[in-house]
Every structure is written in C-alpha cells, then in structure tokens.
Amino acid sequence: MAIKNMIKTIRVSSIIIAAFLLSCKNSNAQVAFTTGDIWKDTDGNVINAHGAGILQHEGTYYLYGEIKKGTTWLVSNQAWECYRVPAGGVSCYSSNDLLNWKYEGVALTAKTGYANHDLDTSNVIERPKVIYNKKTGKFVMWMHIDSKEYSYARSGVAISDKPIGPFTYINSVRPNGSMARDMTIYKDEDDKAYHFFSSEDNKTIHITLLTDDYLSHTNSEKRILIDQSREAPAVFKHKKKYYLITSACTGWLPNAASTVVADNIMGEWKQLGNPCMGDGADSTFQSQSSFVMPLPGNKNKFIFLADKWNKTDLQDSRYVWLPLIIKKGKPIIQWKNKWNVDF
C-alpha cells in the first residue's frame, strides 16, 4: 500500500512539474494584439520583420519581413530623407494563431563585402513576399532590390524547398524593362500570381502576371493609378472583387491610405477612398500599409498589416496590425489598442 501511495505521489508530482514547465515555456504567450507596442516572439525576443507578408501553408502561418538592425544613417545628397540601416536580409517566423510567432531564422541571408551583389548590406532589400507554387513544389520569394540611393529600382526573386528557407537568390530584374520599387505579390484562387509594384519613378502602379513557375514576368501587364504617386501596395479579395490599399509617396512620413477596387485584376480599378476611420485616419494611424491577411474561417474579416516607421532609428520601428472588415463593399479599418482574432 505504501508503495502504491508513493507511486501515486510521484505521478502527481510529475504532472505538477510538467504543468509548471509548460507555463514557463508559454510565459511569453500573447493573448491579444497590442497595437504599436513592442512585439516579442515566443522566445521573448523582439520580432524583426518589417514590410512584412504572410504565407499560409498546410495549417501554419509564416511571416516574412525585412531585418532592420544596426545604426540608422542618412544617405547624403538626396531629394528626400533617405534614412537607411544595413540590409539585414529576410527573417521568417511561424505561428498557428497569427498572434504568437516562433522565430525560424534568417530565410534569405544578406552578404557583406560584395558591393556588386544585390544582397550586399550596402544595398536595399525591402517588402519580401512569399507564395507557394503547387506545380513545382517550390516556395518563391519576391522583394524590392535597390541601391542605397534608390536608383537601381529592381525586383529580386529567390526560391526554396521549405517555407522557412534557406532561400536561394536567383537574380533581379526590371519587369518588362520598367522600374520597380515598393511591391507585393498576389496569388489568386486559380493559382495565377501577379506582381504589383510602384513604377515610373513611383508615379504609377504596374500589375504584371507572373509565369507559371512564378520566377519571371509575362508580357501581360496593366498600368493603374497613373500619375497618382502611390506605393506600399497591399492586395486582397472579397466576394470576387479585388481590393488594393496603397499609401502616398511621402518618404518615411505617414499619410492617408487609399483603396481601389476592381472586378478583374487586369480590368478597371475604381476609387473607394481612405479605408481608415476615426482619429488618426489621415495618417493611417501613423503607419504605412504592408499586407492584408484574410482571417481564417471568416470570409468577411481580414488583418491589416502596417509599419510604424521610426525613420531616425529604423530598428525600433513598430507594427500596426488592425482588424479590417468590409461594409457595403468598402474596407473599413479602425484603431484598436487591444484586440483579438475573434473581433
């Protein structure tokens, strides 16, 4: 009897210890989005993924973003405040709930001491977006590649067998000979993929259909928002309509976002105005659009991803993630200090 009691005590103690260890492991767990605050990963380290995009693959979410680390410096002799940090490559995080993110490492590594290489730390690596190609089984990353003074204006592409990388860099191009800066990639329900990018000295947005392997551009192209100077494109779909959120071109300073809508990606896009409402709407709540993520299990709700840039200390830039809903065919974004995915 004493032995049985001893075994029972040991089992209970083991359960208590296991529960304690689990609680310690989850001590960094988030229960709500706290907009604009420092956001940490599951190890307690600050998340470093700016200009981000999200890929959902086999039940897991993968977050990719620019690594901004080091001292911020100002490029001289520029017409705008061209603040920079050394290009840090692209980070990757994984999550099951879009709230708690595990650091998976550097998905695309920058290079040091290779001034003529696109990925050299002296250059610019921005707004990485990853999509999965079912035909090839490859994960494809597109990003904005530029020189420190922004004269290169190209799009870079990399490929991987795994969502967390490592990604192998292929090359950079000017799509169909056009300048390409701020960008995003949209993969439609028919698996066709489209590259949205600011072109013509950022005066006009181009939309270009990618080839079936997603590694290059076709000649199928559409120019929209002509001479309207828009950047920071974020695309999503709702009830067979395509929505595009962009910002004005004001450098690192925030401005009012704008939405356009189309029945066909290569069709006509119509103005809907500012999707933001309430105090701070005229500056997109002091942030700039990066991506729009459909909320799983609800076709009418989305997450709006944006960056709150700190131009003189870029590594301390914060994230503004807010709920986005559709009302009468128009996206609506309102500020919330704290919120959850069941909004």
mmCIF file of C-alpha atoms in Angstrom, residues 47-55 62-69 87-93 101 103 105-109 125-130 141-143 163 167 290-291 305 307 309 319 321:
data_model
loop_
_atom_site.group_PDB
_atom_site.id
_atom_site.type_symbol
_atom_site.label_atom_id
_atom_site.label_comp_id
_atom_site.label_asym_id
_atom_site.label_seq_id
_atom_site.Cartn_x
_atom_site.Cartn_y
_atom_site.Cartn_z
ATOM 1 C CA ILE A 47 10.145 40.454 -33.680
ATOM 2 C CA ASN A 48 12.192 41.852 -36.562
ATOM 3 C CA ALA A 49 10.065 41.546 -39.720
ATOM 4 C CA HIS A 50 9.290 44.866 -41.404
ATOM 5 C CA GLY A 51 7.447 45.446 -44.686
ATOM 6 C CA ALA A 52 6.048 42.013 -43.954
ATOM 7 C CA GLY A 53 3.959 39.444 -45.763
ATOM 8 C CA ILE A 54 2.300 36.226 -44.570
ATOM 9 C CA LEU A 55 2.087 32.807 -46.229
ATOM 10 C CA TYR A 62 4.763 32.067 -41.986
ATOM 11 C CA LEU A 63 5.707 35.708 -41.504
ATOM 12 C CA TYR A 64 8.494 37.174 -43.650
ATOM 13 C CA GLY A 65 9.960 40.635 -43.237
ATOM 14 C CA GLU A 66 12.952 42.928 -43.576
ATOM 15 C CA ILE A 67 15.577 42.614 -40.856
ATOM 16 C CA LYS A 68 16.344 46.138 -39.693
ATOM 17 C CA LYS A 69 19.278 46.100 -37.318
ATOM 18 C CA ALA A 87 20.343 45.485 -45.336
ATOM 19 C CA GLY A 88 19.831 42.571 -42.971
ATOM 20 C CA GLY A 89 18.168 40.034 -45.231
ATOM 21 C CA VAL A 90 14.759 38.458 -44.646
ATOM 22 C CA SER A 91 13.551 36.880 -41.404
ATOM 23 C CA CYS A 92 10.963 34.116 -41.001
ATOM 24 C CA TYR A 93 8.567 33.370 -38.124
ATOM 25 C CA TRP A 101 5.265 33.788 -33.503
ATOM 26 C CA TYR A 103 11.491 32.621 -34.770
ATOM 27 C CA GLY A 105 15.742 32.121 -38.510
ATOM 28 C CA VAL A 106 17.011 34.091 -41.481
ATOM 29 C CA ALA A 107 15.179 32.896 -44.597
ATOM 30 C CA LEU A 108 17.318 34.931 -47.009
ATOM 31 C CA THR A 109 20.804 35.983 -45.907
ATOM 32 C CA ILE A 125 16.174 44.620 -49.507
ATOM 33 C CA GLU A 126 12.522 45.504 -48.900
ATOM 34 C CA ARG A 127 8.949 44.166 -48.697
ATOM 35 C CA PRO A 128 9.574 40.415 -49.156
ATOM 36 C CA LYS A 129 6.520 38.333 -50.112
ATOM 37 C CA VAL A 130 6.435 34.529 -50.412
ATOM 38 C CA MET A 141 10.081 34.987 -52.658
ATOM 39 C CA TRP A 142 9.901 38.321 -54.465
ATOM 40 C CA MET A 143 11.278 41.539 -52.985
ATOM 41 C CA PRO A 163 8.811 27.690 -46.222
ATOM 42 C CA PHE A 167 16.052 30.702 -49.899
ATOM 43 C CA SER A 290 2.323 46.273 -45.958
ATOM 44 C CA PHE A 291 -0.111 43.341 -46.354
ATOM 45 C CA LEU A 305 -0.590 44.816 -41.556
ATOM 46 C CA ASP A 307 4.634 49.518 -40.334
ATOM 47 C CA TRP A 309 8.383 53.663 -39.135
ATOM 48 C CA TYR A 319 3.967 47.169 -36.155
ATOM 49 C CA TRP A 321 -1.893 45.270 -37.117
#
